[in-house]
């Protein structure tokens, strides 16, 4: 009984931590066309996306893909044994990260990053990427 309670409590905690994630993701093309690019989060807040970050992404993504490339780039943090790893599940996001940052480690078609690698991405894309936590 206690383990089920602990699992539910942990799941609720992670859910509340992830309230900064978007209600819905917006295409790179749509954000580039906005005067003030922004995304509404699950918590109701609106988060501005820096134009220079969008332009950086656009340099590495083919223009015909802009309407299918969603923002923010989701970096999924998971505990794997004694360390944390980051999964990039979206194929387009993984291809962009590979081109822009040179990371190319894949496991079952999912990009796998270490925390120190994620930090490079987050420093460059503070507003156009978000970390999601998974139990």
mmCIF file of N, CA and C in Angstrom:
data_model
loop_
_atom_site.group_PDB
_atom_site.id
_atom_site.type_symbol
_atom_site.label_atom_id
_atom_site.label_comp_id
_atom_site.label_asym_id
_atom_site.label_seq_id
_atom_site.Cartn_x
_atom_site.Cartn_y
_atom_site.Cartn_z
ATOM 1 N N UNK A 1 0.828 -1.192 0.000
ATOM 2 C CA UNK A 1 0.000 0.000 0.000
ATOM 3 C C UNK A 1 0.872 1.255 0.000
ATOM 4 N N UNK A 2 1.902 1.259 0.811
ATOM 5 C CA UNK A 2 2.762 2.432 0.916
ATOM 6 C C UNK A 2 3.479 2.719 -0.403
ATOM 7 N N UNK A 3 3.935 1.685 -1.103
ATOM 8 C CA UNK A 3 4.621 1.893 -2.377
ATOM 9 C C UNK A 3 3.703 2.541 -3.402
ATOM 10 N N UNK A 4 2.420 2.110 -3.458
ATOM 11 C CA UNK A 4 1.462 2.722 -4.397
ATOM 12 C C UNK A 4 1.242 4.177 -4.042
ATOM 13 N N UNK A 5 1.143 4.485 -2.741
ATOM 14 C CA UNK A 5 0.981 5.865 -2.305
ATOM 15 C C UNK A 5 2.199 6.688 -2.696
ATOM 16 N N UNK A 6 3.384 6.159 -2.448
ATOM 17 C CA UNK A 6 4.625 6.861 -2.783
ATOM 18 C C UNK A 6 4.719 7.109 -4.283
ATOM 19 N N UNK A 7 4.356 6.113 -5.082
ATOM 20 C CA UNK A 7 4.385 6.261 -6.533
ATOM 21 C C UNK A 7 3.416 7.357 -6.992
ATOM 22 N N UNK A 8 2.221 7.370 -6.420
ATOM 23 C CA UNK A 8 1.236 8.407 -6.785
ATOM 24 C C UNK A 8 1.707 9.777 -6.360
ATOM 25 N N UNK A 9 2.267 9.874 -5.157
ATOM 26 C CA UNK A 9 2.760 11.164 -4.658
ATOM 27 C C UNK A 9 3.904 11.670 -5.541
ATOM 28 N N UNK A 10 4.794 10.775 -5.914
ATOM 29 C CA UNK A 10 5.905 11.155 -6.790
ATOM 30 C C UNK A 10 5.391 11.590 -8.154
ATOM 31 N N UNK A 11 4.420 10.872 -8.698
ATOM 32 C CA UNK A 11 3.844 11.234 -9.995
ATOM 33 C C UNK A 11 3.200 12.614 -9.939
ATOM 34 N N UNK A 12 2.488 12.925 -8.845
ATOM 35 C CA UNK A 12 1.864 14.251 -8.676
ATOM 36 C C UNK A 12 2.935 15.343 -8.572
ATOM 37 N N UNK A 13 4.015 15.040 -7.869
ATOM 38 C CA UNK A 13 5.101 15.998 -7.733
ATOM 39 C C UNK A 13 5.720 16.306 -9.098
ATOM 40 N N UNK A 14 6.000 15.273 -9.859
ATOM 41 C CA UNK A 14 6.587 15.465 -11.188
ATOM 42 C C UNK A 14 5.620 16.223 -12.087
ATOM 43 N N UNK A 15 4.343 15.912 -11.997
ATOM 44 C CA UNK A 15 3.331 16.630 -12.782
ATOM 45 C C UNK A 15 3.358 18.120 -12.460
ATOM 46 N N UNK A 16 3.468 18.456 -11.193
ATOM 47 C CA UNK A 16 3.504 19.877 -10.823
ATOM 48 C C UNK A 16 4.809 20.533 -11.284
ATOM 49 N N UNK A 17 5.901 19.793 -11.265
ATOM 50 C CA UNK A 17 7.181 20.327 -11.738
ATOM 51 C C UNK A 17 7.110 20.613 -13.244
ATOM 52 N N UNK A 18 6.354 19.816 -13.981
ATOM 53 C CA UNK A 18 6.272 19.958 -15.438
ATOM 54 C C UNK A 18 5.210 20.954 -15.906
ATOM 55 N N UNK A 19 4.640 21.723 -15.003
ATOM 56 C CA UNK A 19 3.597 22.685 -15.388
ATOM 57 C C UNK A 19 4.126 23.805 -16.286
ATOM 58 N N UNK A 20 5.444 23.952 -16.393
ATOM 59 C CA UNK A 20 6.034 24.961 -17.265
ATOM 60 C C UNK A 20 6.017 24.534 -18.735
ATOM 61 N N UNK A 21 5.699 23.259 -18.993
ATOM 62 C CA UNK A 21 5.672 22.772 -20.376
ATOM 63 C C UNK A 21 4.501 23.404 -21.124
ATOM 64 N N UNK A 22 4.597 23.468 -22.439
ATOM 65 C CA UNK A 22 3.556 24.161 -23.206
ATOM 66 C C UNK A 22 2.225 23.417 -23.217
ATOM 67 N N UNK A 23 1.130 24.211 -23.293
ATOM 68 C CA UNK A 23 -0.189 23.605 -23.502
ATOM 69 C C UNK A 23 -0.188 22.891 -24.844
ATOM 70 N N UNK A 24 0.358 23.592 -25.838
ATOM 71 C CA UNK A 24 0.566 22.991 -27.152
ATOM 72 C C UNK A 24 1.826 23.620 -27.719
ATOM 73 N N UNK A 25 2.518 22.853 -28.520
ATOM 74 C CA UNK A 25 3.738 23.356 -29.113
ATOM 75 C C UNK A 25 3.388 24.143 -30.374
ATOM 76 N N UNK A 26 4.269 25.072 -30.726
ATOM 77 C CA UNK A 26 4.043 25.963 -31.851
ATOM 78 C C UNK A 26 5.170 25.747 -32.858
ATOM 79 N N UNK A 27 4.844 25.850 -34.138
ATOM 80 C CA UNK A 27 5.857 25.605 -35.156
ATOM 81 C C UNK A 27 6.892 26.734 -35.201
ATOM 82 N N UNK A 28 8.076 26.382 -35.617
ATOM 83 C CA UNK A 28 9.146 27.350 -35.809
ATOM 84 C C UNK A 28 8.687 28.442 -36.766
ATOM 85 N N UNK A 29 8.014 28.050 -37.836
ATOM 86 C CA UNK A 29 7.533 29.011 -38.832
ATOM 87 C C UNK A 29 6.576 30.021 -38.195
ATOM 88 N N UNK A 30 5.607 29.538 -37.426
ATOM 89 C CA UNK A 30 4.626 30.431 -36.793
ATOM 90 C C UNK A 30 5.315 31.391 -35.824
ATOM 91 N N UNK A 31 6.275 30.907 -35.053
ATOM 92 C CA UNK A 31 6.966 31.765 -34.099
ATOM 93 C C UNK A 31 7.822 32.813 -34.808
ATOM 94 N N UNK A 32 8.465 32.427 -35.916
ATOM 95 C CA UNK A 32 9.257 33.393 -36.672
ATOM 96 C C UNK A 32 8.386 34.496 -37.263
ATOM 97 N N UNK A 33 7.131 34.189 -37.538
ATOM 98 C CA UNK A 33 6.210 35.170 -38.115
ATOM 99 C C UNK A 33 5.594 36.097 -37.070
ATOM 100 N N UNK A 34 5.707 35.766 -35.782
ATOM 101 C CA UNK A 34 5.124 36.580 -34.709
ATOM 102 C C UNK A 34 6.011 37.792 -34.410
ATOM 103 N N UNK A 35 5.370 38.899 -34.060
ATOM 104 C CA UNK A 35 6.119 40.083 -33.625
ATOM 105 C C UNK A 35 6.822 39.815 -32.297
ATOM 106 N N UNK A 36 6.106 39.176 -31.384
ATOM 107 C CA UNK A 36 6.655 38.826 -30.069
ATOM 108 C C UNK A 36 6.424 37.336 -29.840
ATOM 109 N N UNK A 37 7.353 36.488 -30.303
ATOM 110 C CA UNK A 37 7.145 35.044 -30.184
ATOM 111 C C UNK A 37 6.976 34.607 -28.729
ATOM 112 N N UNK A 38 5.923 33.820 -28.490
ATOM 113 C CA UNK A 38 5.643 33.348 -27.131
ATOM 114 C C UNK A 38 4.834 32.057 -27.192
ATOM 115 N N UNK A 39 4.893 31.322 -26.099
ATOM 116 C CA UNK A 39 4.170 30.066 -25.960
ATOM 117 C C UNK A 39 3.451 30.088 -24.612
ATOM 118 N N UNK A 40 2.219 29.610 -24.590
ATOM 119 C CA UNK A 40 1.458 29.519 -23.339
ATOM 120 C C UNK A 40 1.717 28.146 -22.714
ATOM 121 N N UNK A 41 2.030 28.174 -21.414
ATOM 122 C CA UNK A 41 2.344 26.943 -20.683
ATOM 123 C C UNK A 41 1.097 26.370 -20.026
ATOM 124 N N UNK A 42 1.215 25.150 -19.544
ATOM 125 C CA UNK A 42 0.118 24.473 -18.829
ATOM 126 C C UNK A 42 -0.301 25.239 -17.587
ATOM 127 N N UNK A 43 0.629 25.982 -16.994
ATOM 128 C CA UNK A 43 0.304 26.747 -15.787
ATOM 129 C C UNK A 43 -0.378 28.076 -16.114
ATOM 130 N N UNK A 44 -0.638 28.325 -17.409
ATOM 131 C CA UNK A 44 -1.323 29.538 -17.822
ATOM 132 C C UNK A 44 -0.398 30.700 -18.134
ATOM 133 N N UNK A 45 0.844 30.607 -17.745
ATOM 134 C CA UNK A 45 1.815 31.667 -18.020
ATOM 135 C C UNK A 45 2.186 31.679 -19.496
ATOM 136 N N UNK A 46 2.548 32.854 -19.985
ATOM 137 C CA UNK A 46 3.033 32.975 -21.356
ATOM 138 C C UNK A 46 4.541 33.190 -21.288
ATOM 139 N N UNK A 47 5.276 32.379 -22.040
ATOM 140 C CA UNK A 47 6.730 32.438 -22.037
ATOM 141 C C UNK A 47 7.216 32.971 -23.374
ATOM 142 N N UNK A 48 8.014 34.056 -23.308
ATOM 143 C CA UNK A 48 8.593 34.633 -24.514
ATOM 144 C C UNK A 48 9.702 33.731 -25.028
ATOM 145 N N UNK A 49 9.801 33.658 -26.347
ATOM 146 C CA UNK A 49 10.876 32.914 -27.001
ATOM 147 C C UNK A 49 11.760 33.942 -27.695
ATOM 148 N N UNK A 50 13.045 33.907 -27.414
ATOM 149 C CA UNK A 50 13.983 34.876 -27.996
ATOM 150 C C UNK A 50 14.120 34.658 -29.503
ATOM 151 N N UNK A 51 13.998 35.743 -30.249
ATOM 152 C CA UNK A 51 14.078 35.673 -31.710
ATOM 153 C C UNK A 51 15.441 35.145 -32.182
ATOM 154 N N UNK A 52 16.524 35.543 -31.524
ATOM 155 C CA UNK A 52 17.839 35.068 -31.959
ATOM 156 C C UNK A 52 17.971 33.549 -31.805
ATOM 157 N N UNK A 53 17.292 32.974 -30.829
ATOM 158 C CA UNK A 53 17.300 31.516 -30.675
ATOM 159 C C UNK A 53 16.535 30.862 -31.823
ATOM 160 N N UNK A 54 15.404 31.442 -32.192
ATOM 161 C CA UNK A 54 14.623 30.913 -33.324
ATOM 162 C C UNK A 54 15.428 30.998 -34.612
ATOM 163 N N UNK A 55 16.114 32.097 -34.812
ATOM 164 C CA UNK A 55 16.937 32.264 -36.016
ATOM 165 C C UNK A 55 18.111 31.290 -36.019
ATOM 166 N N UNK A 56 18.677 31.017 -34.849
ATOM 167 C CA UNK A 56 19.743 30.017 -34.736
ATOM 168 C C UNK A 56 19.213 28.646 -35.170
ATOM 169 N N UNK A 57 18.059 28.276 -34.661
ATOM 170 C CA UNK A 57 17.456 26.991 -35.033
ATOM 171 C C UNK A 57 17.188 26.955 -36.531
ATOM 172 N N UNK A 58 16.642 28.034 -37.074
ATOM 173 C CA UNK A 58 16.287 28.097 -38.497
ATOM 174 C C UNK A 58 17.499 27.894 -39.400
ATOM 175 N N UNK A 59 18.682 28.257 -38.941
ATOM 176 C CA UNK A 59 19.896 28.049 -39.748
ATOM 177 C C UNK A 59 20.197 26.566 -39.956
ATOM 178 N N UNK A 60 19.747 25.724 -39.047
ATOM 179 C CA UNK A 60 20.062 24.295 -39.108
ATOM 180 C C UNK A 60 18.892 23.430 -39.574
ATOM 181 N N UNK A 61 17.725 24.023 -39.709
ATOM 182 C CA UNK A 61 16.527 23.284 -40.121
ATOM 183 C C UNK A 61 16.143 23.761 -41.515
ATOM 184 N N UNK A 62 15.921 22.825 -42.429
ATOM 185 C CA UNK A 62 15.514 23.195 -43.783
ATOM 186 C C UNK A 62 14.219 23.985 -43.740
ATOM 187 N N UNK A 63 14.121 25.027 -44.561
ATOM 188 C CA UNK A 63 12.965 25.916 -44.517
ATOM 189 C C UNK A 63 11.649 25.179 -44.749
ATOM 190 N N UNK A 64 11.660 24.153 -45.595
ATOM 191 C CA UNK A 64 10.423 23.398 -45.829
ATOM 192 C C UNK A 64 9.985 22.592 -44.606
ATOM 193 N N UNK A 65 10.845 22.474 -43.599
ATOM 194 C CA UNK A 65 10.517 21.769 -42.348
ATOM 195 C C UNK A 65 10.060 22.718 -41.242
ATOM 196 N N UNK A 66 10.150 24.027 -41.443
ATOM 197 C CA UNK A 66 9.846 24.983 -40.379
ATOM 198 C C UNK A 66 8.430 24.821 -39.839
ATOM 199 N N UNK A 67 7.485 24.485 -40.718
ATOM 200 C CA UNK A 67 6.101 24.357 -40.236
ATOM 201 C C UNK A 67 5.867 23.058 -39.474
ATOM 202 N N UNK A 68 6.811 22.117 -39.543
ATOM 203 C CA UNK A 68 6.683 20.854 -38.810
ATOM 204 C C UNK A 68 7.650 20.758 -37.629
ATOM 205 N N UNK A 69 8.522 21.740 -37.502
ATOM 206 C CA UNK A 69 9.489 21.754 -36.404
ATOM 207 C C UNK A 69 8.860 22.501 -35.236
ATOM 208 N N UNK A 70 8.550 21.788 -34.167
ATOM 209 C CA UNK A 70 7.829 22.400 -33.044
ATOM 210 C C UNK A 70 8.788 22.955 -31.993
ATOM 211 N N UNK A 71 8.331 24.013 -31.388
ATOM 212 C CA UNK A 71 9.047 24.684 -30.313
ATOM 213 C C UNK A 71 8.141 24.639 -29.082
ATOM 214 N N UNK A 72 8.653 24.367 -27.930
ATOM 215 C CA UNK A 72 10.049 24.256 -27.553
ATOM 216 C C UNK A 72 10.621 22.867 -27.853
ATOM 217 N N UNK A 73 11.926 22.823 -27.867
ATOM 218 C CA UNK A 73 12.642 21.555 -27.965
ATOM 219 C C UNK A 73 12.573 20.935 -26.569
ATOM 220 N N UNK A 74 12.034 19.729 -26.503
ATOM 221 C CA UNK A 74 11.842 19.062 -25.209
ATOM 222 C C UNK A 74 13.028 18.140 -24.915
ATOM 223 N N UNK A 75 13.654 18.376 -23.782
ATOM 224 C CA UNK A 75 14.759 17.561 -23.285
ATOM 225 C C UNK A 75 14.226 16.809 -22.067
ATOM 226 N N UNK A 76 14.058 15.518 -22.216
ATOM 227 C CA UNK A 76 13.419 14.699 -21.180
ATOM 228 C C UNK A 76 14.472 14.122 -20.238
ATOM 229 N N UNK A 77 14.466 14.590 -19.005
ATOM 230 C CA UNK A 77 15.445 14.136 -18.023
ATOM 231 C C UNK A 77 14.907 12.916 -17.279
ATOM 232 N N UNK A 78 15.751 11.887 -17.213
ATOM 233 C CA UNK A 78 15.370 10.653 -16.521
ATOM 234 C C UNK A 78 16.526 10.168 -15.663
ATOM 235 N N UNK A 79 16.164 9.487 -14.604
ATOM 236 C CA UNK A 79 17.139 8.860 -13.747
ATOM 237 C C UNK A 79 17.402 7.468 -14.305
ATOM 238 N N UNK A 80 18.645 7.195 -14.636
ATOM 239 C CA UNK A 80 19.021 5.894 -15.176
ATOM 240 C C UNK A 80 20.082 5.306 -14.261
ATOM 241 N N UNK A 81 19.631 4.482 -13.344
ATOM 242 C CA UNK A 81 20.565 3.929 -12.367
ATOM 243 C C UNK A 81 21.053 5.022 -11.445
ATOM 244 N N UNK A 82 22.343 5.248 -11.442
ATOM 245 C CA UNK A 82 22.918 6.225 -10.522
ATOM 246 C C UNK A 82 23.161 7.591 -11.166
ATOM 247 N N UNK A 83 22.769 7.762 -12.429
ATOM 248 C CA UNK A 83 22.977 9.058 -13.071
ATOM 249 C C UNK A 83 21.754 9.487 -13.858
ATOM 250 N N UNK A 84 21.747 10.751 -14.236
ATOM 251 C CA UNK A 84 20.657 11.282 -15.046
ATOM 252 C C UNK A 84 21.087 11.313 -16.501
ATOM 253 N N UNK A 85 20.150 10.998 -17.368
ATOM 254 C CA UNK A 85 20.363 11.104 -18.797
ATOM 255 C C UNK A 85 19.214 11.913 -19.388
ATOM 256 N N UNK A 86 19.431 12.403 -20.591
ATOM 257 C CA UNK A 86 18.425 13.210 -21.262
ATOM 258 C C UNK A 86 18.085 12.525 -22.573
ATOM 259 N N UNK A 87 16.776 12.349 -22.790
ATOM 260 C CA UNK A 87 16.283 11.784 -24.038
ATOM 261 C C UNK A 87 15.731 12.908 -24.906
ATOM 262 N N UNK A 88 16.004 12.829 -26.192
ATOM 263 C CA UNK A 88 15.382 13.708 -27.182
ATOM 264 C C UNK A 88 14.594 12.776 -28.082
ATOM 265 N N UNK A 89 13.288 12.714 -27.877
ATOM 266 C CA UNK A 89 12.445 11.747 -28.575
ATOM 267 C C UNK A 89 11.982 12.229 -29.948
ATOM 268 N N UNK A 90 11.820 13.531 -30.108
ATOM 269 C CA UNK A 90 11.350 14.077 -31.375
ATOM 270 C C UNK A 90 12.473 13.974 -32.409
ATOM 271 N N UNK A 91 12.205 13.285 -33.512
ATOM 272 C CA UNK A 91 13.216 13.051 -34.547
ATOM 273 C C UNK A 91 13.768 14.360 -35.113
ATOM 274 N N UNK A 92 12.900 15.330 -35.358
ATOM 275 C CA UNK A 92 13.360 16.611 -35.911
ATOM 276 C C UNK A 92 14.255 17.348 -34.908
ATOM 277 N N UNK A 93 13.897 17.296 -33.648
ATOM 278 C CA UNK A 93 14.724 17.931 -32.627
ATOM 279 C C UNK A 93 16.097 17.262 -32.559
ATOM 280 N N UNK A 94 16.102 15.948 -32.601
ATOM 281 C CA UNK A 94 17.368 15.208 -32.544
ATOM 282 C C UNK A 94 18.249 15.542 -33.750
ATOM 283 N N UNK A 95 17.671 15.618 -34.927
ATOM 284 C CA UNK A 95 18.440 15.967 -36.128
ATOM 285 C C UNK A 95 19.028 17.371 -36.012
ATOM 286 N N UNK A 96 18.232 18.307 -35.488
ATOM 287 C CA UNK A 96 18.724 19.669 -35.285
ATOM 288 C C UNK A 96 19.891 19.669 -34.307
ATOM 289 N N UNK A 97 19.740 19.004 -33.166
ATOM 290 C CA UNK A 97 20.792 18.969 -32.145
ATOM 291 C C UNK A 97 22.062 18.341 -32.708
ATOM 292 N N UNK A 98 21.898 17.318 -33.515
ATOM 293 C CA UNK A 98 23.060 16.680 -34.133
ATOM 294 C C UNK A 98 23.795 17.674 -35.040
ATOM 295 N N UNK A 99 23.056 18.402 -35.873
ATOM 296 C CA UNK A 99 23.679 19.375 -36.781
ATOM 297 C C UNK A 99 24.285 20.553 -36.020
ATOM 298 N N UNK A 100 23.544 21.104 -35.079
ATOM 299 C CA UNK A 100 23.963 22.334 -34.400
ATOM 300 C C UNK A 100 25.023 22.106 -33.328
ATOM 301 N N UNK A 101 24.954 20.972 -32.635
ATOM 302 C CA UNK A 101 25.838 20.747 -31.489
ATOM 303 C C UNK A 101 26.775 19.550 -31.662
ATOM 304 N N UNK A 102 26.540 18.723 -32.680
ATOM 305 C CA UNK A 102 27.429 17.604 -32.958
ATOM 306 C C UNK A 102 27.203 16.350 -32.128
ATOM 307 N N UNK A 103 26.116 16.279 -31.377
ATOM 308 C CA UNK A 103 25.836 15.083 -30.579
ATOM 309 C C UNK A 103 25.132 14.059 -31.471
ATOM 310 N N UNK A 104 25.549 12.806 -31.387
ATOM 311 C CA UNK A 104 24.950 11.794 -32.269
ATOM 312 C C UNK A 104 24.826 10.417 -31.609
ATOM 313 N N UNK A 105 24.542 10.409 -30.339
ATOM 314 C CA UNK A 105 24.385 9.153 -29.606
ATOM 315 C C UNK A 105 22.901 8.776 -29.592
ATOM 316 N N UNK A 106 22.587 7.612 -30.143
ATOM 317 C CA UNK A 106 21.193 7.157 -30.233
ATOM 318 C C UNK A 106 21.055 5.771 -29.610
ATOM 319 N N UNK A 107 19.916 5.571 -28.958
ATOM 320 C CA UNK A 107 19.534 4.265 -28.442
ATOM 321 C C UNK A 107 18.092 4.046 -28.871
ATOM 322 N N UNK A 108 17.859 3.026 -29.679
ATOM 323 C CA UNK A 108 16.509 2.729 -30.185
ATOM 324 C C UNK A 108 15.858 3.959 -30.819
ATOM 325 N N UNK A 109 16.580 4.656 -31.695
ATOM 326 C CA UNK A 109 16.080 5.828 -32.423
ATOM 327 C C UNK A 109 15.763 7.028 -31.536
ATOM 328 N N UNK A 110 16.248 7.048 -30.318
ATOM 329 C CA UNK A 110 16.061 8.179 -29.413
ATOM 330 C C UNK A 110 17.449 8.732 -29.098
ATOM 331 N N UNK A 111 17.618 10.054 -29.270
ATOM 332 C CA UNK A 111 18.903 10.664 -28.937
ATOM 333 C C UNK A 111 19.090 10.621 -27.425
ATOM 334 N N UNK A 112 20.287 10.283 -27.010
ATOM 335 C CA UNK A 112 20.633 10.188 -25.594
ATOM 336 C C UNK A 112 21.746 11.186 -25.309
ATOM 337 N N UNK A 113 21.528 12.049 -24.334
ATOM 338 C CA UNK A 113 22.518 13.050 -23.941
ATOM 339 C C UNK A 113 22.843 12.892 -22.461
ATOM 340 N N UNK A 114 24.022 13.362 -22.098
ATOM 341 C CA UNK A 114 24.378 13.446 -20.692
ATOM 342 C C UNK A 114 24.109 14.870 -20.215
ATOM 343 N N UNK A 115 24.037 15.043 -18.906
ATOM 344 C CA UNK A 115 23.674 16.336 -18.337
ATOM 345 C C UNK A 115 24.611 17.441 -18.828
ATOM 346 N N UNK A 116 25.912 17.184 -18.874
ATOM 347 C CA UNK A 116 26.847 18.221 -19.314
ATOM 348 C C UNK A 116 26.606 18.613 -20.773
ATOM 349 N N UNK A 117 26.110 17.676 -21.591
ATOM 350 C CA UNK A 117 25.784 18.006 -22.979
ATOM 351 C C UNK A 117 24.505 18.845 -23.049
ATOM 352 N N UNK A 118 23.531 18.499 -22.216
ATOM 353 C CA UNK A 118 22.296 19.273 -22.176
ATOM 354 C C UNK A 118 22.592 20.717 -21.786
ATOM 355 N N UNK A 119 23.535 20.924 -20.908
ATOM 356 C CA UNK A 119 23.863 22.276 -20.454
ATOM 357 C C UNK A 119 24.311 23.161 -21.616
ATOM 358 N N UNK A 120 25.052 22.606 -22.555
ATOM 359 C CA UNK A 120 25.458 23.377 -23.753
ATOM 360 C C UNK A 120 24.239 23.828 -24.539
ATOM 361 N N UNK A 121 23.280 22.926 -24.692
ATOM 362 C CA UNK A 121 22.049 23.242 -25.446
ATOM 363 C C UNK A 121 21.248 24.300 -24.695
ATOM 364 N N UNK A 122 21.071 24.123 -23.409
ATOM 365 C CA UNK A 122 20.283 25.065 -22.605
ATOM 366 C C UNK A 122 20.922 26.453 -22.556
ATOM 367 N N UNK A 123 22.253 26.510 -22.537
ATOM 368 C CA UNK A 123 22.911 27.824 -22.545
ATOM 369 C C UNK A 123 22.610 28.571 -23.833
ATOM 370 N N UNK A 124 22.585 27.873 -24.957
ATOM 371 C CA UNK A 124 22.340 28.507 -26.259
ATOM 372 C C UNK A 124 20.857 28.727 -26.519
ATOM 373 N N UNK A 125 20.011 27.844 -26.000
ATOM 374 C CA UNK A 125 18.568 27.897 -26.269
ATOM 375 C C UNK A 125 17.786 27.981 -24.957
ATOM 376 N N UNK A 126 18.015 29.037 -24.206
ATOM 377 C CA UNK A 126 17.384 29.187 -22.885
ATOM 378 C C UNK A 126 15.867 29.220 -22.963
ATOM 379 N N UNK A 127 15.328 29.881 -23.991
ATOM 380 C CA UNK A 127 13.870 30.027 -24.073
ATOM 381 C C UNK A 127 13.239 29.079 -25.076
ATOM 382 N N UNK A 128 14.011 28.546 -26.009
ATOM 383 C CA UNK A 128 13.455 27.677 -27.056
ATOM 384 C C UNK A 128 13.562 26.193 -26.716
ATOM 385 N N UNK A 129 14.108 25.885 -25.552
ATOM 386 C CA UNK A 129 14.159 24.480 -25.097
ATOM 387 C C UNK A 129 13.631 24.422 -23.681
ATOM 388 N N UNK A 130 13.090 23.278 -23.331
ATOM 389 C CA UNK A 130 12.581 23.079 -21.968
ATOM 390 C C UNK A 130 12.920 21.670 -21.504
ATOM 391 N N UNK A 131 13.173 21.578 -20.213
ATOM 392 C CA UNK A 131 13.478 20.290 -19.598
ATOM 393 C C UNK A 131 12.198 19.721 -19.011
ATOM 394 N N UNK A 132 11.931 18.482 -19.375
ATOM 395 C CA UNK A 132 10.781 17.759 -18.844
ATOM 396 C C UNK A 132 11.314 16.657 -17.946
ATOM 397 N N UNK A 133 10.679 16.474 -16.810
ATOM 398 C CA UNK A 133 11.120 15.425 -15.883
ATOM 399 C C UNK A 133 10.188 14.234 -15.994
ATOM 400 N N UNK A 134 10.767 13.039 -15.988
ATOM 401 C CA UNK A 134 9.993 11.805 -16.098
ATOM 402 C C UNK A 134 10.432 10.883 -14.982
ATOM 403 N N UNK A 135 9.445 10.234 -14.374
ATOM 404 C CA UNK A 135 9.734 9.280 -13.300
ATOM 405 C C UNK A 135 10.075 7.942 -13.912
#
